[in-house]
Short mmCIF file of C-alpha atoms in Angstrom, two decimals:
data_model
loop_
_atom_site.label_atom_id
_atom_site.label_comp_id
_atom_site.label_asym_id
_atom_site.label_seq_id
_atom_site.Cartn_x
_atom_site.Cartn_y
_atom_site.Cartn_z
CA MET S 1 43.69 29.81 -7.95
CA LEU S 2 42.58 27.13 -10.39
CA VAL S 3 43.81 24.41 -8.03
CA VAL S 4 41.67 25.81 -5.20
CA ILE S 5 38.58 25.84 -7.43
CA MET S 6 39.24 22.23 -8.49
CA VAL S 7 39.65 21.11 -4.86
CA ILE S 8 36.37 22.81 -3.94
CA PHE S 9 34.65 21.17 -6.91
CA ILE S 10 35.95 17.71 -5.94
CA LEU S 11 34.89 18.17 -2.30
CA ALA S 12 31.42 19.29 -3.39
CA ALA S 13 31.06 16.21 -5.59
CA LEU S 14 32.06 13.95 -2.70
CA VAL S 15 29.56 15.60 -0.36
CA LEU S 16 26.74 15.23 -2.92
CA ALA S 17 27.56 11.56 -3.49
CA ALA S 18 27.63 10.86 0.24
CA SER S 19 24.34 12.68 0.86
CA SER S 20 22.62 10.62 -1.85
CA TYR S 21 23.83 7.43 -0.18
CA VAL S 22 22.63 8.61 3.25
CA GLN S 23 19.19 9.59 1.89
CA ASN S 24 18.79 6.18 0.20
CA LYS S 25 19.87 4.37 3.37
CA GLY S 26 17.37 6.39 5.43
CA ALA S 27 14.55 5.64 2.98
CA ARG S 28 15.37 1.91 3.08
CA ALA S 29 15.31 1.93 6.89
CA ARG S 30 11.97 3.75 6.89
CA ALA S 31 10.50 1.26 4.39
CA GLU S 32 11.64 -1.67 6.56
CA THR S 33 9.96 -0.08 9.58
CA GLU S 34 6.76 0.65 7.67
CA ILE S 35 6.58 -2.93 6.32
CA ALA S 36 6.96 -4.25 9.87
CA ALA S 37 4.20 -1.89 11.09
CA LEU S 38 1.90 -2.83 8.20
CA SER S 39 2.56 -6.52 8.95
CA ALA S 40 1.55 -5.95 12.58
CA ALA S 41 -1.65 -4.23 11.40
CA LEU S 42 -2.35 -7.20 9.11
CA GLU S 43 -2.01 -9.54 12.10
CA SER S 44 -4.54 -7.43 14.03
CA TYR S 45 -6.88 -7.54 11.03
CA LYS S 46 -6.52 -11.33 10.89
CA ALA S 47 -7.18 -11.64 14.63
CA ASP S 48 -10.51 -9.83 14.18
CA ASN S 49 -11.56 -11.29 10.83
CA GLY S 50 -9.93 -14.72 10.74
CA ILE S 51 -8.24 -14.03 7.40
CA TYR S 52 -5.81 -11.55 5.87
CA PRO S 53 -7.36 -8.99 3.50
CA ARG S 54 -7.92 -10.71 0.15
CA ASP S 55 -9.71 -9.95 -3.08
CA ALA S 56 -9.79 -12.29 -6.07
CA ALA S 57 -9.29 -9.51 -8.62
CA LYS S 58 -7.09 -7.11 -6.65
CA THR S 59 -4.69 -9.26 -4.58
CA ASP S 60 -5.00 -12.96 -5.45
CA SER S 61 -3.73 -12.44 -9.00
CA VAL S 62 -0.77 -10.16 -8.23
CA ASN S 63 2.59 -11.70 -9.13
CA PRO S 64 5.37 -9.62 -7.50
CA ALA S 65 7.89 -10.50 -10.22
CA ALA S 66 5.54 -9.65 -13.09
CA SER S 67 3.86 -6.55 -11.66
CA PRO S 68 6.20 -5.03 -9.09
CA VAL S 69 4.12 -1.87 -8.51
CA PRO S 70 0.48 -2.98 -8.21
CA ALA S 71 -1.31 0.23 -7.21
CA THR S 72 -4.75 -1.44 -7.13
CA ALA S 73 -3.62 -4.00 -4.53
CA SER S 74 -1.98 -1.23 -2.50
CA GLN S 75 -5.21 0.78 -2.60
CA PHE S 76 -7.18 -2.30 -1.46
CA LEU S 77 -4.75 -2.79 1.45
CA TYR S 78 -5.22 0.88 2.42
CA GLU S 79 -9.01 0.46 2.40
CA GLN S 80 -8.89 -2.64 4.60
CA LEU S 81 -6.36 -1.37 7.16
CA SER S 82 -7.60 2.23 7.40
CA GLY S 83 -11.34 1.53 7.40
CA ASP S 84 -11.67 4.14 4.63
CA THR S 85 -13.71 2.10 2.16
CA ASN S 86 -14.32 4.93 -0.32
CA ASP S 87 -10.76 6.38 -0.29
CA ASP S 88 -11.79 9.87 0.86
CA ARG S 89 -9.35 9.91 3.80
CA THR S 90 -12.18 9.47 6.35
CA PRO S 91 -12.57 6.02 7.98
CA GLU S 92 -16.03 4.46 7.81
CA ALA S 93 -15.08 1.16 9.50
CA LYS S 94 -12.58 -0.10 12.07
CA SER S 95 -9.04 1.16 11.51
CA TYR S 96 -6.05 -1.12 12.03
CA PHE S 97 -3.36 1.35 10.97
CA ALA S 98 -3.04 5.12 11.28
CA PHE S 99 -1.52 6.23 7.98
CA ARG S 100 0.57 9.39 8.01
CA PRO S 101 -0.35 11.77 5.16
CA ASN S 102 3.08 11.33 3.52
CA MET S 103 2.44 7.56 3.27
CA LEU S 104 -0.46 8.05 0.87
CA LEU S 105 -0.81 8.76 -2.83
CA PRO S 106 -1.58 11.39 -3.84
CA ALA S 107 0.85 12.95 -1.39
CA PRO S 108 0.18 16.18 0.51
CA PRO S 109 -0.80 18.90 -0.10
CA SER S 110 -3.31 17.03 -2.28
CA THR S 111 -6.54 16.08 -0.57
CA GLY S 112 -7.81 13.91 -3.43
CA ASN S 113 -8.97 10.32 -3.08
CA ILE S 114 -6.33 7.78 -2.07
CA THR S 115 -4.91 5.68 -4.90
CA ALA S 116 -2.20 3.72 -3.02
CA ILE S 117 0.02 3.44 0.05
CA ARG S 118 3.27 5.25 -0.81
CA ASP S 119 6.69 3.89 0.14
CA PRO S 120 9.56 6.27 1.05
CA PHE S 121 10.72 6.15 -2.59
CA GLY S 122 7.39 7.46 -3.92
CA ASN S 123 6.09 4.16 -5.34
CA PRO S 124 3.09 2.14 -4.13
CA TYR S 125 3.77 -0.67 -1.67
CA GLY S 126 3.10 -4.07 -3.19
CA TYR S 127 0.63 -6.49 -1.62
CA SER S 128 -0.27 -9.95 -2.90
CA THR S 129 -2.23 -12.93 -1.59
CA ALA S 130 -1.54 -15.08 -4.65
CA LYS S 131 0.06 -17.98 -2.77
CA ALA S 132 -2.87 -18.08 -0.32
CA ALA S 133 -5.21 -18.32 -3.33
CA GLY S 134 -3.31 -21.38 -4.59
CA ALA S 135 -1.34 -19.69 -7.38
CA ALA S 136 1.99 -21.11 -8.52
CA PHE S 137 3.63 -17.73 -7.92
CA GLY S 138 4.03 -15.71 -4.76
CA ASN S 139 6.41 -16.23 -1.86
CA ASN S 140 4.57 -16.53 1.47
CA PRO S 141 1.60 -18.80 2.11
CA THR S 142 -0.27 -15.87 3.67
CA TYR S 143 0.64 -12.58 1.94
CA ASP S 144 3.56 -10.80 0.29
CA LEU S 145 4.28 -7.18 1.18
CA TRP S 146 7.09 -5.22 -0.47
CA SER S 147 8.67 -1.95 -1.51
CA THR S 148 10.56 -1.88 -4.79
CA ALA S 149 13.10 0.50 -3.20
CA ASN S 150 13.03 2.54 -6.42
CA ASP S 151 13.88 -0.50 -8.57
CA THR S 152 10.65 -1.11 -10.49
CA ALA S 153 12.35 -3.25 -13.16
CA GLY S 154 11.61 -6.45 -11.23
CA ASN S 155 15.05 -7.00 -9.65
CA THR S 156 13.68 -8.39 -6.38
CA THR S 157 17.12 -8.69 -4.76
CA LYS S 158 17.11 -4.93 -4.14
CA TRP S 159 13.55 -4.81 -2.82
CA ILE S 160 12.53 -4.49 0.81
CA LYS S 161 10.11 -7.35 1.45
CA ASN S 162 8.54 -9.65 4.02
CA TRP S 163 9.84 -12.84 2.40
#
């Protein structure tokens, strides 16, 4: 009887470990897809405006390695791509990306003002235009877009990113 209980316990542990791996893999795949879609929206924005969304205080100074979860830059990106300039979930200007409710912070069922674009791991997406502003840090000459993939300690090798 004890052997049967131990076998059941071991099988349950294996199933839980495998399900955690599958959930993480699914979240990574979704983040990769969302980064590609956000990048396409940024290209549409640039086609209309001649420049990627930039702000000296909110995006030009963001160093991905030093501040991996910059909520202010993520909120600025939301405002520019959604056309919702006052973060009340109602667009006032042209929209370049239709955000699903589960992509926004605070997440549903909250209807409060938007504070950031949420990645599948629950953290804000990172957005930086530091290299375009002439900073010594940054990775792409245009913009950096990333998800920390639940590793907010600054270990960029585990991140999902456009560089």
